[in-house]
Structure formats: C-alpha cells, structure tokens
mmCIF file of C-alpha atoms in Angstrom:
data_model
loop_
_atom_site.group_PDB
_atom_site.id
_atom_site.type_symbol
_atom_site.label_atom_id
_atom_site.label_comp_id
_atom_site.label_asym_id
_atom_site.label_seq_id
_atom_site.Cartn_x
_atom_site.Cartn_y
_atom_site.Cartn_z
ATOM 1 C CA PHE A 1 106.984 112.207 77.304
ATOM 2 C CA SER A 2 105.777 111.491 74.010
ATOM 3 C CA ALA A 3 103.162 109.166 75.821
ATOM 4 C CA ASP A 4 101.549 112.247 77.328
ATOM 5 C CA ILE A 5 100.775 113.834 74.001
ATOM 6 C CA ILE A 6 97.053 114.566 73.882
ATOM 7 C CA SER A 7 95.559 112.712 70.930
ATOM 8 C CA THR A 8 91.849 113.609 71.134
ATOM 9 C CA VAL A 9 89.429 115.982 73.175
ATOM 10 C CA GLU A 10 85.833 115.667 73.671
ATOM 11 C CA PHE A 11 83.085 117.115 75.812
ATOM 12 C CA ASN A 12 80.026 114.793 76.825
ATOM 13 C CA HIS A 13 76.622 115.869 75.848
ATOM 14 C CA THR A 14 75.877 118.254 78.768
ATOM 15 C CA GLY A 15 79.395 119.547 79.051
ATOM 16 C CA GLU A 16 79.958 118.517 82.536
ATOM 17 C CA LEU A 17 82.606 116.186 81.542
ATOM 18 C CA LEU A 18 85.600 116.573 79.348
ATOM 19 C CA ALA A 19 87.590 113.418 78.121
ATOM 20 C CA THR A 20 91.109 113.392 76.755
ATOM 21 C CA GLY A 21 92.927 110.391 75.194
ATOM 22 C CA ASP A 22 96.754 110.318 74.921
ATOM 23 C CA LYS A 23 99.519 108.570 72.890
ATOM 24 C CA GLY A 24 100.215 106.206 76.050
ATOM 25 C CA GLY A 25 96.605 104.859 75.636
ATOM 26 C CA ARG A 26 95.304 106.696 78.694
ATOM 27 C CA VAL A 27 91.882 108.418 79.017
ATOM 28 C CA VAL A 28 91.590 111.210 81.601
ATOM 29 C CA ILE A 29 88.082 112.545 82.356
ATOM 30 C CA PHE A 30 87.661 115.977 83.831
ATOM 31 C CA GLN A 31 84.647 117.099 85.648
ATOM 32 C CA ARG A 32 83.294 120.530 85.856
ATOM 33 C CA GLU A 33 83.244 122.022 89.569
ATOM 34 C CA GLN A 34 79.571 122.507 91.047
ATOM 35 C CA GLU A 35 78.615 126.183 91.811
ATOM 36 C CA SER A 36 78.889 127.040 95.357
ATOM 37 C CA LYS A 37 76.701 129.360 97.193
ATOM 38 C CA ASN A 38 79.411 131.777 98.469
ATOM 39 C CA GLN A 39 81.368 131.817 95.020
ATOM 40 C CA PRO A 40 78.707 131.536 92.250
ATOM 41 C CA HIS A 41 81.051 132.713 89.620
ATOM 42 C CA ARG A 42 83.533 129.765 90.353
ATOM 43 C CA ARG A 43 81.740 127.371 88.379
ATOM 44 C CA GLY A 44 83.644 126.154 85.506
ATOM 45 C CA GLU A 45 86.876 124.856 86.831
ATOM 46 C CA TYR A 46 87.477 121.332 85.518
ATOM 47 C CA ASN A 47 89.182 119.070 87.811
ATOM 48 C CA VAL A 48 90.348 115.382 87.251
ATOM 49 C CA TYR A 49 87.517 112.952 87.595
ATOM 50 C CA SER A 50 88.846 109.614 86.614
ATOM 51 C CA THR A 51 91.938 108.339 84.868
ATOM 52 C CA PHE A 52 92.345 104.964 83.439
ATOM 53 C CA GLN A 53 94.280 103.046 80.845
ATOM 54 C CA SER A 54 92.035 102.215 77.888
ATOM 55 C CA HIS A 55 94.374 100.509 75.516
ATOM 56 C CA GLU A 56 97.751 98.734 75.789
ATOM 57 C CA PRO A 57 100.448 98.286 73.065
ATOM 58 C CA GLU A 58 99.713 95.102 70.938
ATOM 59 C CA PHE A 59 101.779 92.910 68.406
ATOM 60 C CA ASP A 60 100.260 91.583 65.306
ATOM 61 C CA TYR A 61 102.201 88.245 64.877
ATOM 62 C CA LEU A 62 100.568 87.465 61.636
ATOM 63 C CA LYS A 63 101.646 90.992 60.014
ATOM 64 C CA SER A 64 104.744 91.521 62.377
ATOM 65 C CA LEU A 65 103.215 94.880 63.199
ATOM 66 C CA GLU A 66 103.170 96.788 66.230
ATOM 67 C CA ILE A 67 99.754 98.134 67.187
ATOM 68 C CA GLU A 68 100.108 101.430 69.164
ATOM 69 C CA GLU A 69 98.046 102.049 72.254
ATOM 70 C CA LYS A 70 97.494 105.529 71.158
ATOM 71 C CA ILE A 71 93.795 106.739 71.499
ATOM 72 C CA ASN A 72 92.775 108.046 68.158
ATOM 73 C CA LYS A 73 89.146 109.019 69.177
ATOM 74 C CA ILE A 74 86.670 109.520 72.071
ATOM 75 C CA ARG A 75 82.886 109.693 71.623
ATOM 76 C CA TRP A 76 80.396 109.917 74.660
ATOM 77 C CA LEU A 77 77.084 108.324 74.674
ATOM 78 C CA PRO A 78 74.258 110.377 76.061
ATOM 79 C CA GLN A 79 73.738 109.671 79.474
ATOM 80 C CA GLN A 80 70.681 107.332 80.313
ATOM 81 C CA ASN A 81 71.432 106.570 84.199
ATOM 82 C CA ALA A 82 73.842 107.523 86.761
ATOM 83 C CA ALA A 83 76.749 106.142 85.099
ATOM 84 C CA TYR A 84 78.490 107.407 82.040
ATOM 85 C CA PHE A 85 79.556 105.638 78.895
ATOM 86 C CA LEU A 86 82.187 106.461 76.369
ATOM 87 C CA LEU A 87 83.572 104.893 73.258
ATOM 88 C CA SER A 88 87.537 104.873 72.915
ATOM 89 C CA THR A 89 89.576 103.507 69.995
ATOM 90 C CA ASN A 90 93.058 103.121 68.920
ATOM 91 C CA ASP A 91 94.145 101.971 65.293
ATOM 92 C CA LYS A 92 92.410 98.593 65.533
ATOM 93 C CA THR A 93 90.075 98.041 68.460
ATOM 94 C CA VAL A 94 87.046 100.173 69.895
ATOM 95 C CA LYS A 95 86.152 99.784 73.484
ATOM 96 C CA LEU A 96 82.943 100.688 75.338
ATOM 97 C CA TRP A 97 83.819 102.009 78.844
ATOM 98 C CA LYS A 98 81.542 102.418 81.708
ATOM 99 C CA VAL A 99 82.540 105.108 84.243
ATOM 100 C CA SER A 100 80.404 105.052 87.525
ATOM 101 C CA GLU A 101 80.784 106.198 91.182
ATOM 102 C CA ARG A 102 80.763 104.250 94.313
ATOM 103 C CA ASP A 103 80.382 105.713 97.618
ATOM 104 C CA LYS A 104 79.154 102.425 99.572
ATOM 105 C CA ARG A 105 80.431 99.100 100.067
ATOM 106 C CA PRO A 106 78.733 95.856 101.082
ATOM 107 C CA GLU A 107 79.784 94.053 104.221
ATOM 108 C CA GLY A 108 78.889 90.915 105.919
ATOM 109 C CA TYR A 109 79.144 88.417 103.008
ATOM 110 C CA ASN A 110 78.120 84.707 103.929
ATOM 111 C CA LEU A 111 80.467 82.765 101.568
ATOM 112 C CA LYS A 112 83.567 85.276 101.751
ATOM 113 C CA ASP A 113 85.425 86.869 104.544
ATOM 114 C CA GLU A 114 85.904 90.578 104.551
ATOM 115 C CA ASP A 115 89.178 90.245 102.433
ATOM 116 C CA GLY A 116 87.235 88.295 99.675
ATOM 117 C CA ARG A 117 88.632 84.934 100.439
ATOM 118 C CA LEU A 118 86.157 82.065 100.396
ATOM 119 C CA ARG A 119 85.174 80.628 103.793
ATOM 120 C CA ASP A 120 85.144 76.993 104.583
ATOM 121 C CA PRO A 121 81.425 76.056 104.091
ATOM 122 C CA SER A 122 81.638 73.749 107.094
ATOM 123 C CA MET A 123 82.341 76.793 109.251
ATOM 124 C CA ILE A 124 79.473 78.701 108.143
ATOM 125 C CA THR A 125 76.807 78.105 110.871
ATOM 126 C CA MET A 126 74.577 81.255 110.468
ATOM 127 C CA LEU A 127 73.425 83.477 107.878
ATOM 128 C CA ARG A 128 74.239 86.953 107.630
ATOM 129 C CA VAL A 129 72.282 89.922 106.057
ATOM 130 C CA PRO A 130 74.986 91.993 104.063
ATOM 131 C CA VAL A 131 74.825 95.675 104.827
ATOM 132 C CA LEU A 132 76.093 98.660 102.674
ATOM 133 C CA ARG A 133 78.587 100.830 104.491
ATOM 134 C CA PRO A 134 79.504 104.309 103.405
ATOM 135 C CA MET A 135 83.030 104.662 101.993
ATOM 136 C CA ASP A 136 85.042 107.424 100.292
ATOM 137 C CA LEU A 137 83.855 108.208 96.637
ATOM 138 C CA MET A 138 85.513 106.108 94.090
ATOM 139 C CA VAL A 139 85.217 106.527 90.430
ATOM 140 C CA GLU A 140 85.413 103.141 88.523
ATOM 141 C CA ALA A 141 86.072 102.693 84.907
ATOM 142 C CA THR A 142 85.189 99.242 83.546
ATOM 143 C CA PRO A 143 85.244 97.953 79.940
ATOM 144 C CA ARG A 144 81.904 96.706 79.057
ATOM 145 C CA ARG A 145 82.405 95.687 75.351
ATOM 146 C CA VAL A 146 85.484 95.250 72.993
ATOM 147 C CA PHE A 147 84.865 95.527 69.321
ATOM 148 C CA ALA A 148 87.797 93.938 67.761
ATOM 149 C CA ASN A 149 89.319 92.320 64.726
ATOM 150 C CA ALA A 150 87.096 94.193 62.073
ATOM 151 C CA HIS A 151 89.582 96.590 60.667
ATOM 152 C CA THR A 152 92.599 95.780 58.246
ATOM 153 C CA TYR A 153 93.550 99.395 58.230
ATOM 154 C CA HIS A 154 93.809 102.197 60.865
ATOM 155 C CA ILE A 155 90.823 103.373 62.228
ATOM 156 C CA ASN A 156 90.528 107.165 61.946
ATOM 157 C CA SER A 157 87.005 107.866 63.203
ATOM 158 C CA ILE A 158 84.184 106.599 65.156
ATOM 159 C CA SER A 159 80.628 108.079 65.356
ATOM 160 C CA VAL A 160 77.623 107.280 67.487
ATOM 161 C CA ASN A 161 74.402 107.172 65.707
ATOM 162 C CA SER A 162 71.335 109.198 67.056
ATOM 163 C CA ASP A 163 69.538 105.989 67.483
ATOM 164 C CA TYR A 164 71.918 105.194 70.244
ATOM 165 C CA GLU A 165 71.810 101.790 69.224
ATOM 166 C CA THR A 166 74.375 101.644 66.692
ATOM 167 C CA TYR A 167 77.875 103.447 65.870
ATOM 168 C CA MET A 168 80.191 103.335 62.992
ATOM 169 C CA SER A 169 84.100 103.017 62.667
ATOM 170 C CA ALA A 170 85.916 104.100 59.724
ATOM 171 C CA ASP A 171 89.346 103.213 58.440
ATOM 172 C CA ASP A 172 91.402 104.078 55.273
ATOM 173 C CA LEU A 173 89.138 102.168 53.047
ATOM 174 C CA ARG A 174 86.132 100.711 55.031
ATOM 175 C CA ILE A 175 83.351 101.728 57.224
ATOM 176 C CA ASN A 176 81.857 99.450 59.681
ATOM 177 C CA LEU A 177 78.473 99.662 61.427
ATOM 178 C CA TRP A 178 78.095 97.958 65.012
ATOM 179 C CA ASN A 179 75.464 97.424 67.410
ATOM 180 C CA PHE A 180 76.541 98.453 70.994
ATOM 181 C CA GLU A 181 75.241 94.806 72.170
ATOM 182 C CA ILE A 182 77.157 92.800 69.526
ATOM 183 C CA THR A 183 80.908 92.630 69.571
ATOM 184 C CA ASN A 184 81.849 89.677 67.436
ATOM 185 C CA GLN A 185 80.335 91.047 64.125
ATOM 186 C CA SER A 186 80.018 94.303 62.306
ATOM 187 C CA PHE A 187 78.173 95.342 59.051
ATOM 188 C CA ASN A 188 80.361 96.614 56.367
ATOM 189 C CA ILE A 189 78.562 99.855 54.823
ATOM 190 C CA VAL A 190 81.214 101.582 52.779
ATOM 191 C CA ASP A 191 84.169 99.569 50.992
ATOM 192 C CA ILE A 192 86.322 101.523 48.660
ATOM 193 C CA LYS A 193 89.052 99.031 48.328
ATOM 194 C CA PRO A 194 89.917 98.379 44.757
ATOM 195 C CA ALA A 195 90.352 94.962 43.252
ATOM 196 C CA ASN A 196 93.918 95.802 42.565
ATOM 197 C CA MET A 197 95.648 97.975 45.356
ATOM 198 C CA GLU A 198 97.955 99.542 42.757
ATOM 199 C CA GLU A 199 94.799 101.520 41.428
ATOM 200 C CA LEU A 200 94.040 103.106 45.017
ATOM 201 C CA THR A 201 93.819 106.642 44.248
ATOM 202 C CA GLU A 202 91.936 107.965 47.516
ATOM 203 C CA VAL A 203 91.457 106.922 51.092
ATOM 204 C CA ILE A 204 88.706 107.810 53.673
ATOM 205 C CA THR A 205 90.107 110.324 56.181
ATOM 206 C CA ALA A 206 86.896 110.983 58.259
ATOM 207 C CA ALA A 207 83.198 109.848 58.864
ATOM 208 C CA GLU A 208 80.375 111.160 61.024
ATOM 209 C CA PHE A 209 76.576 110.461 61.564
ATOM 210 C CA HIS A 210 73.922 112.964 60.898
ATOM 211 C CA PRO A 211 73.002 114.320 64.378
ATOM 212 C CA HIS A 212 69.215 113.551 63.712
ATOM 213 C CA HIS A 213 68.707 111.215 60.863
ATOM 214 C CA CYS A 214 69.870 107.817 61.856
ATOM 215 C CA ASN A 215 70.228 106.656 58.257
ATOM 216 C CA THR A 216 72.627 109.393 56.877
ATOM 217 C CA PHE A 217 76.133 109.567 57.332
ATOM 218 C CA VAL A 218 78.989 111.397 55.568
ATOM 219 C CA TYR A 219 82.498 110.578 54.848
ATOM 220 C CA SER A 220 85.322 112.660 53.402
ATOM 221 C CA SER A 221 88.338 111.494 51.232
ATOM 222 C CA SER A 222 92.035 112.443 50.811
ATOM 223 C CA LYS A 223 91.107 113.920 47.317
ATOM 224 C CA GLY A 224 88.995 116.725 48.931
ATOM 225 C CA THR A 225 85.506 115.205 48.301
ATOM 226 C CA ILE A 226 82.738 114.558 50.717
ATOM 227 C CA ARG A 227 80.214 111.921 50.084
ATOM 228 C CA LEU A 228 76.781 111.702 51.998
ATOM 229 C CA CYS A 229 75.241 108.316 52.139
ATOM 230 C CA ASP A 230 71.877 107.040 52.981
ATOM 231 C CA MET A 231 71.739 103.485 54.722
ATOM 232 C CA ARG A 232 68.156 103.062 53.493
ATOM 233 C CA ALA A 233 68.989 103.126 49.768
ATOM 234 C CA ALA A 234 71.297 100.042 49.798
ATOM 235 C CA ALA A 235 73.121 97.756 52.343
ATOM 236 C CA LEU A 236 76.419 98.766 50.886
ATOM 237 C CA CYS A 237 76.595 102.473 50.424
ATOM 238 C CA ASP A 238 78.889 102.327 47.283
ATOM 239 C CA ARG A 239 76.701 104.868 45.627
ATOM 240 C CA HIS A 240 76.445 108.150 47.531
ATOM 241 C CA SER A 241 73.454 110.175 47.662
ATOM 242 C CA LYS A 242 75.278 113.381 47.439
ATOM 243 C CA PHE A 243 78.829 114.247 46.239
ATOM 244 C CA PHE A 244 80.565 117.702 47.482
ATOM 245 C CA GLU A 245 83.305 118.807 45.548
ATOM 246 C CA GLU A 246 84.745 122.312 44.743
ATOM 247 C CA PRO A 247 86.360 122.472 41.324
ATOM 248 C CA GLU A 248 89.900 123.298 41.414
ATOM 249 C CA ASP A 249 91.051 126.725 40.395
ATOM 250 C CA PRO A 250 93.620 125.947 37.857
ATOM 251 C CA SER A 251 95.712 128.997 38.622
ATOM 252 C CA ASN A 252 96.527 127.748 41.942
ATOM 253 C CA ARG A 253 97.636 124.279 40.737
ATOM 254 C CA SER A 254 101.067 123.237 42.135
ATOM 255 C CA PHE A 255 102.843 120.051 43.130
ATOM 256 C CA PHE A 256 101.121 120.089 46.695
ATOM 257 C CA SER A 257 97.515 120.949 45.323
ATOM 258 C CA GLU A 258 96.555 117.217 46.097
ATOM 259 C CA ILE A 259 98.054 116.801 49.379
ATOM 260 C CA ILE A 260 96.689 120.112 50.730
ATOM 261 C CA SER A 261 93.136 119.322 49.239
ATOM 262 C CA SER A 262 92.888 116.140 51.586
ATOM 263 C CA ILE A 263 90.179 116.593 54.153
ATOM 264 C CA SER A 264 91.475 115.872 57.598
ATOM 265 C CA ASP A 265 88.054 116.413 59.408
ATOM 266 C CA VAL A 266 84.389 116.516 58.572
ATOM 267 C CA LYS A 267 81.732 117.564 61.099
ATOM 268 C CA PHE A 268 77.879 118.083 60.857
ATOM 269 C CA SER A 269 76.596 121.310 62.509
ATOM 270 C CA HIS A 270 74.503 120.753 65.405
ATOM 271 C CA SER A 271 71.277 121.756 63.306
ATOM 272 C CA GLY A 272 72.257 119.025 60.791
ATOM 273 C CA ARG A 273 71.899 121.634 57.769
ATOM 274 C CA TYR A 274 75.607 122.063 57.292
ATOM 275 C CA ILE A 275 78.649 120.133 57.207
ATOM 276 C CA MET A 276 82.209 121.807 57.977
ATOM 277 C CA THR A 277 85.396 120.348 56.301
ATOM 278 C CA ARG A 278 89.032 121.044 57.241
ATOM 279 C CA ASP A 279 91.774 120.792 54.666
ATOM 280 C CA TYR A 280 95.540 121.883 55.222
ATOM 281 C CA LEU A 281 95.032 125.571 54.750
ATOM 282 C CA THR A 282 91.251 126.458 54.911
ATOM 283 C CA VAL A 283 87.882 125.414 56.547
ATOM 284 C CA LYS A 284 84.811 125.185 54.444
ATOM 285 C CA VAL A 285 81.177 125.333 55.390
ATOM 286 C CA TRP A 286 78.771 123.262 52.982
ATOM 287 C CA ASP A 287 74.965 123.395 52.797
ATOM 288 C CA LEU A 288 73.722 119.940 52.382
ATOM 289 C CA ASN A 289 71.440 121.229 49.559
ATOM 290 C CA MET A 290 74.346 122.514 47.497
ATOM 291 C CA GLU A 291 77.071 120.086 46.261
ATOM 292 C CA ASN A 292 79.059 122.064 43.662
ATOM 293 C CA ARG A 293 80.783 124.505 46.110
ATOM 294 C CA PRO A 294 80.908 125.609 49.722
ATOM 295 C CA ILE A 295 79.008 128.443 50.826
ATOM 296 C CA GLU A 296 81.740 129.685 53.180
ATOM 297 C CA THR A 297 85.532 129.300 52.985
ATOM 298 C CA TYR A 298 87.956 130.579 55.635
ATOM 299 C CA GLN A 299 91.605 130.942 55.387
ATOM 300 C CA VAL A 300 93.271 129.336 58.377
ATOM 301 C CA HIS A 301 96.803 130.440 57.768
ATOM 302 C CA ASP A 302 97.129 131.438 54.229
ATOM 303 C CA TYR A 303 100.682 132.921 54.878
ATOM 304 C CA LEU A 304 101.831 129.254 54.782
ATOM 305 C CA ARG A 305 101.096 128.974 50.892
ATOM 306 C CA SER A 306 104.544 130.198 50.131
ATOM 307 C CA LYS A 307 106.168 127.715 52.739
ATOM 308 C CA LEU A 308 104.735 124.402 51.509
ATOM 309 C CA CYS A 309 107.997 123.245 50.064
ATOM 310 C CA SER A 310 109.616 123.260 53.737
ATOM 311 C CA LEU A 311 106.397 121.956 55.402
ATOM 312 C CA TYR A 312 106.480 119.003 52.888
ATOM 313 C CA GLU A 313 110.078 118.357 53.928
ATOM 314 C CA ASN A 314 109.428 118.456 57.505
ATOM 315 C CA ASP A 315 106.251 116.206 57.092
ATOM 316 C CA CYS A 316 104.022 118.994 58.514
ATOM 317 C CA ILE A 317 102.022 119.119 55.473
ATOM 318 C CA PHE A 318 100.448 115.838 56.575
ATOM 319 C CA ASP A 319 99.180 117.085 59.715
ATOM 320 C CA LYS A 320 95.717 116.213 60.426
ATOM 321 C CA PHE A 321 93.811 119.273 62.034
ATOM 322 C CA GLU A 322 90.390 118.936 63.515
ATOM 323 C CA CYS A 323 87.557 121.582 63.317
ATOM 324 C CA VAL A 324 84.655 122.270 65.671
ATOM 325 C CA TRP A 325 81.484 124.051 65.937
ATOM 326 C CA ASN A 326 80.004 126.121 68.839
ATOM 327 C CA GLY A 327 76.829 125.137 70.429
ATOM 328 C CA SER A 328 74.733 127.458 68.113
ATOM 329 C CA ASP A 329 76.728 126.770 64.823
ATOM 330 C CA SER A 330 77.587 130.398 64.697
ATOM 331 C CA VAL A 331 81.285 130.300 65.381
ATOM 332 C CA ILE A 332 83.926 127.585 64.253
ATOM 333 C CA MET A 333 87.268 126.863 65.595
ATOM 334 C CA THR A 334 90.225 125.046 64.234
ATOM 335 C CA GLY A 335 93.960 124.803 65.039
ATOM 336 C CA SER A 336 97.140 126.067 63.444
ATOM 337 C CA TYR A 337 100.988 126.069 64.225
ATOM 338 C CA ASN A 338 102.918 127.916 66.988
ATOM 339 C CA ASN A 339 100.154 126.873 69.541
ATOM 340 C CA PHE A 340 97.759 129.324 67.586
ATOM 341 C CA PHE A 341 93.986 128.427 67.146
ATOM 342 C CA ARG A 342 91.732 130.288 64.874
ATOM 343 C CA MET A 343 87.928 131.148 65.438
ATOM 344 C CA PHE A 344 85.697 132.471 62.638
ATOM 345 C CA ASP A 345 82.310 134.067 63.412
ATOM 346 C CA ARG A 346 79.937 133.281 60.423
ATOM 347 C CA ASN A 347 77.601 136.020 61.027
ATOM 348 C CA THR A 348 80.048 138.934 61.495
ATOM 349 C CA LYS A 349 82.687 137.235 59.152
ATOM 350 C CA ARG A 350 85.282 138.425 61.907
ATOM 351 C CA ASP A 351 88.105 136.160 62.819
ATOM 352 C CA VAL A 352 90.686 135.949 65.389
ATOM 353 C CA THR A 353 93.847 134.149 66.138
ATOM 354 C CA LEU A 354 94.641 133.054 69.917
ATOM 355 C CA GLU A 355 97.519 131.456 71.519
ATOM 356 C CA ALA A 356 97.327 128.477 73.944
ATOM 357 C CA SER A 357 100.805 128.817 75.858
ATOM 358 C CA ARG A 358 101.960 128.699 79.497
ATOM 359 C CA GLU A 359 102.579 132.357 79.384
ATOM 360 C CA ASN A 360 98.765 133.283 78.803
ATOM 361 C CA SER A 361 97.228 130.410 80.672
ATOM 362 C CA LYS A 362 97.367 131.905 84.271
ATOM 363 C CA PRO A 363 93.875 132.011 85.725
ATOM 364 C CA ARG A 364 91.723 134.989 84.725
ATOM 365 C CA ALA A 365 94.204 135.907 82.166
ATOM 366 C CA ILE A 366 92.800 137.528 79.035
ATOM 367 C CA LEU A 367 93.916 136.126 75.779
ATOM 368 C CA LYS A 368 95.253 138.553 73.237
ATOM 369 C CA PRO A 369 94.773 138.227 69.532
ATOM 370 C CA ARG A 370 97.849 137.477 67.674
ATOM 371 C CA LYS A 371 98.810 138.492 64.323
ATOM 372 C CA VAL A 372 101.167 137.013 61.872
ATOM 373 C CA CYS A 373 103.070 139.295 59.317
ATOM 374 C CA VAL A 374 104.010 137.942 56.009
ATOM 375 C CA GLY A 375 106.631 140.534 54.645
ATOM 376 C CA GLY A 376 107.870 143.930 54.994
ATOM 377 C CA LYS A 377 107.936 145.797 58.409
ATOM 378 C CA ARG A 378 106.908 143.966 61.586
ATOM 379 C CA ARG A 379 104.694 145.664 63.997
ATOM 380 C CA LYS A 380 105.785 145.194 67.504
ATOM 381 C CA ASP A 381 103.108 142.799 68.504
ATOM 382 C CA GLU A 382 103.171 140.818 65.380
ATOM 383 C CA ILE A 383 105.171 137.585 64.707
ATOM 384 C CA SER A 384 106.865 136.887 61.561
ATOM 385 C CA VAL A 385 106.110 133.834 59.537
ATOM 386 C CA ASP A 386 109.618 132.563 59.829
ATOM 387 C CA SER A 387 109.688 132.607 63.472
ATOM 388 C CA LEU A 388 106.533 130.183 63.900
ATOM 389 C CA ASP A 389 107.314 127.059 65.610
ATOM 390 C CA PHE A 390 105.977 124.027 63.633
ATOM 391 C CA SER A 391 106.490 121.701 66.425
ATOM 392 C CA LYS A 392 103.824 123.185 68.521
ATOM 393 C CA LYS A 393 100.505 122.488 66.781
ATOM 394 C CA ILE A 394 96.836 122.515 67.754
ATOM 395 C CA LEU A 395 95.265 119.564 66.169
ATOM 396 C CA HIS A 396 92.465 118.626 68.550
ATOM 397 C CA THR A 397 90.110 121.132 69.887
ATOM 398 C CA ALA A 398 86.671 120.878 71.666
ATOM 399 C CA TRP A 399 83.617 123.321 72.186
ATOM 400 C CA HIS A 400 81.266 122.984 75.134
ATOM 401 C CA PRO A 401 77.949 122.020 73.714
ATOM 402 C CA SER A 402 75.924 125.088 75.109
ATOM 403 C CA GLU A 403 78.536 127.579 76.616
ATOM 404 C CA ASN A 404 81.580 129.579 75.446
ATOM 405 C CA ILE A 405 84.059 127.125 77.131
ATOM 406 C CA ILE A 406 86.598 125.635 74.741
ATOM 407 C CA ALA A 407 89.370 122.934 75.260
ATOM 408 C CA VAL A 408 92.626 123.196 73.257
ATOM 409 C CA ALA A 409 95.146 120.298 73.343
ATOM 410 C CA ALA A 410 98.702 121.893 72.815
ATOM 411 C CA THR A 411 101.020 118.763 72.612
ATOM 412 C CA ASN A 412 100.956 117.403 76.135
ATOM 413 C CA ASN A 413 99.031 120.462 77.862
ATOM 414 C CA LEU A 414 95.292 120.754 77.880
ATOM 415 C CA TYR A 415 93.965 124.387 77.969
ATOM 416 C CA ILE A 416 90.404 125.356 78.975
ATOM 417 C CA PHE A 417 89.293 128.895 78.258
ATOM 418 C CA GLN A 418 86.029 130.522 78.844
ATOM 419 C CA ASP A 419 84.111 133.681 78.314
ATOM 420 C CA LYS A 420 84.775 136.465 80.878
ATOM 421 C CA VAL A 421 82.198 136.168 83.541
ATOM 422 C CA ASN A 422 80.637 139.712 83.996
#
C-alpha cells in the first residue's frame, strides 16, 4: 500500500519516543521498553505506543486541487509535563497534537448516567461525589491547535524555536513564524516570491532554527545556497546575515549541475557551530564562521555521477534525501539507493555503507558493510552499480539524541538498529 510509505521519522528530545508519519496521514509513535531487573540488556526495544490519524485528504475547491494527507514532517516539543506534544504537517496545515495517558476514569456523575447520556433533572434527588476508578491504560492523541490557511505553496519544513513559544513553517517561497497559542495568524519572515513569477529562479527547500539562539535560523535553496538570517535585524528577513555557497568547479559543469546542487536538507549541529547540507551526491559540513566553502565534503554515492542521465529519466534525480547528526556531532548519516545508508565519521574520516533490508534485520543480527563496484572485476561481496534498485531508497533517517540508536525508513518498513551491547 502506498499509504504505508513512511514519509518522516523523528525521535523526541529524550529518545524514549520515536514518531513516524506516512503517506496515509497517520502518525505512529513507538516507545522504548523500560529496563527490567532480570534482563538489563533488553532495554531498547521500541514498541507501538500510539497510532492516530493526523491529517485527512482535502480538496481545495477554489484551486480545484487535491491536498494530500501525507505527513511531510514531525517535530517534537520538549516535554514539560506528563503529556507529550508534537507538531505534524502535510502540504498545507500544521497541527499540534497532545499525546497523554489515562489509567483512571471518573464514575458517579450527577447530570449524566454511566453511558454519558444526560439525566432528567427532575429525577436527580441527591448529589453524588464522583470517584476515579482504575482502568486499562489508554493512550489518547488529541489535536490541540490547527494552524491552517497560511501557505500558498507546499510546506517542506517545520522547526520549533529554542524559546519553545514559536515555530516556523516553510514552503517553496515563504517562511512563516507562528506562536503556539495563536492559530489564526502567522508572521511572514521570509518571502522570496518575485513580482513576476516568470522570473522565479530558486525555491526554498528546507529551514531550521538555531538550537540555542532563538533569533537565528537558516534556510537552503534549490540553487545550492544557504542563508543564515537574524530576526533581530529586520522584521522581514530579506537580507540574510550570512550567505554560504561553494563556487562551482567549471570542469564538473554539466546539464545536471543545477539539479544536483539543489539542497534537499539542512541541519544545525547540536552544538550550533556547524550546519550540514545534503545535495544529490554529497553531504557538506559548513562552519558558521566560514561562508565561502564547506569545511568537509562527503561523497554519498559518487558512482552515480555517470548515471545521471537515467536518474533524470526515472525522476530519481529529484529525490529529497535527508541527513542527521549523531548526539555528539561526530558522525553523520544519510540515505542512498538499494536500501543503503551511509555513515561518515568526522574524526577518523572513515565511512561505511550499511543496508536496511528484511534479510539483515533479524534481532541481534550484525550489519555487514556493503560495497559498490563501479567497473572491472566484481569481488564476491560487492554489488555492481548496474544492479542497484533505485525504487528502494532511504530518504528518512533519525538518530537517538544521546545513544547509538538509529531509525531508518525503507519505503514502508521502519528499521531500528543499535550498537552491540557488550
């Protein structure tokens, strides 16, 4: 079923919960099993905690457009009390969900009977004190806020600010700033829409707030550039405070140069000192203090450089791969084709290709590194470029905020891998 295709994966701030969104508009939350006394190493299994329908398909009658229910992004809010809060968005509407547990239910209402029907007031002769009775644990998801009607174009990212009072939502041409308490208006902080749409040369592809400075955010474009903006400088952040761009190497220029330089994801490091960007063939790490070139460039699948023609014909060249940091910003991870995903260690400069598939996802199985061979003789454990399956792609991954646990979405399967426990 295409409705089951996972479209986003996100750990919460403690890593105890993991949320996925899918094309059918559903959100599934997994909870990490608690450590038990007799099996201390069993900790780490994630089990389904709550499933709910977040978005429904809609129809925009003014534009005769169907609005998909597919969840584009999920972002958790830091936990303030016993309940959990998360934002989920489709192309047009952001919703704030509250996920809470109930294990008691009130009984002995005065005005209603036990089924909830209103009682005839003339029959009520005495007052009762309602009591709380224990019941089976229920996890309820309730929509607390719906932030709609603010985007003409498709929302591609949402990001919660470090002040925890505001968040932003970005579409192709505009970025809006919202207050969590106010649903009927947002504040437009970036607008790159030209007066004449025929002059449109670039679109916004991703946006994110700085992890510690609530006035700073960054957004990436289809032209391969990143702009860092400061909301203190002006109400509308037309003028960026920093502009990151790598000059193009003329010897690499081709028909596909512009398409493959488009940035599909941008992420601040946890420290806030670096930003990571993903384009079609590479992952780059930029220092916030150096705008003219990245400090690190990692080749994700350089062997596809000669295959760009066929990737253009089957539309794969427009795939939007995401990238993530580990908790200490020392390793980065991003996806590729054939259900492969890549990890790059920034300290040792070692990299590895791993595969998320049914065969190697048996419990306690150890992932073997995979190698792709480009030409000439193929060794027995290598896979040749021509036999890669481009319909199997890892677009969405997530890394536990403090431990070596990763979640990898391979089409409609979610794989959770963790470090060997002694």
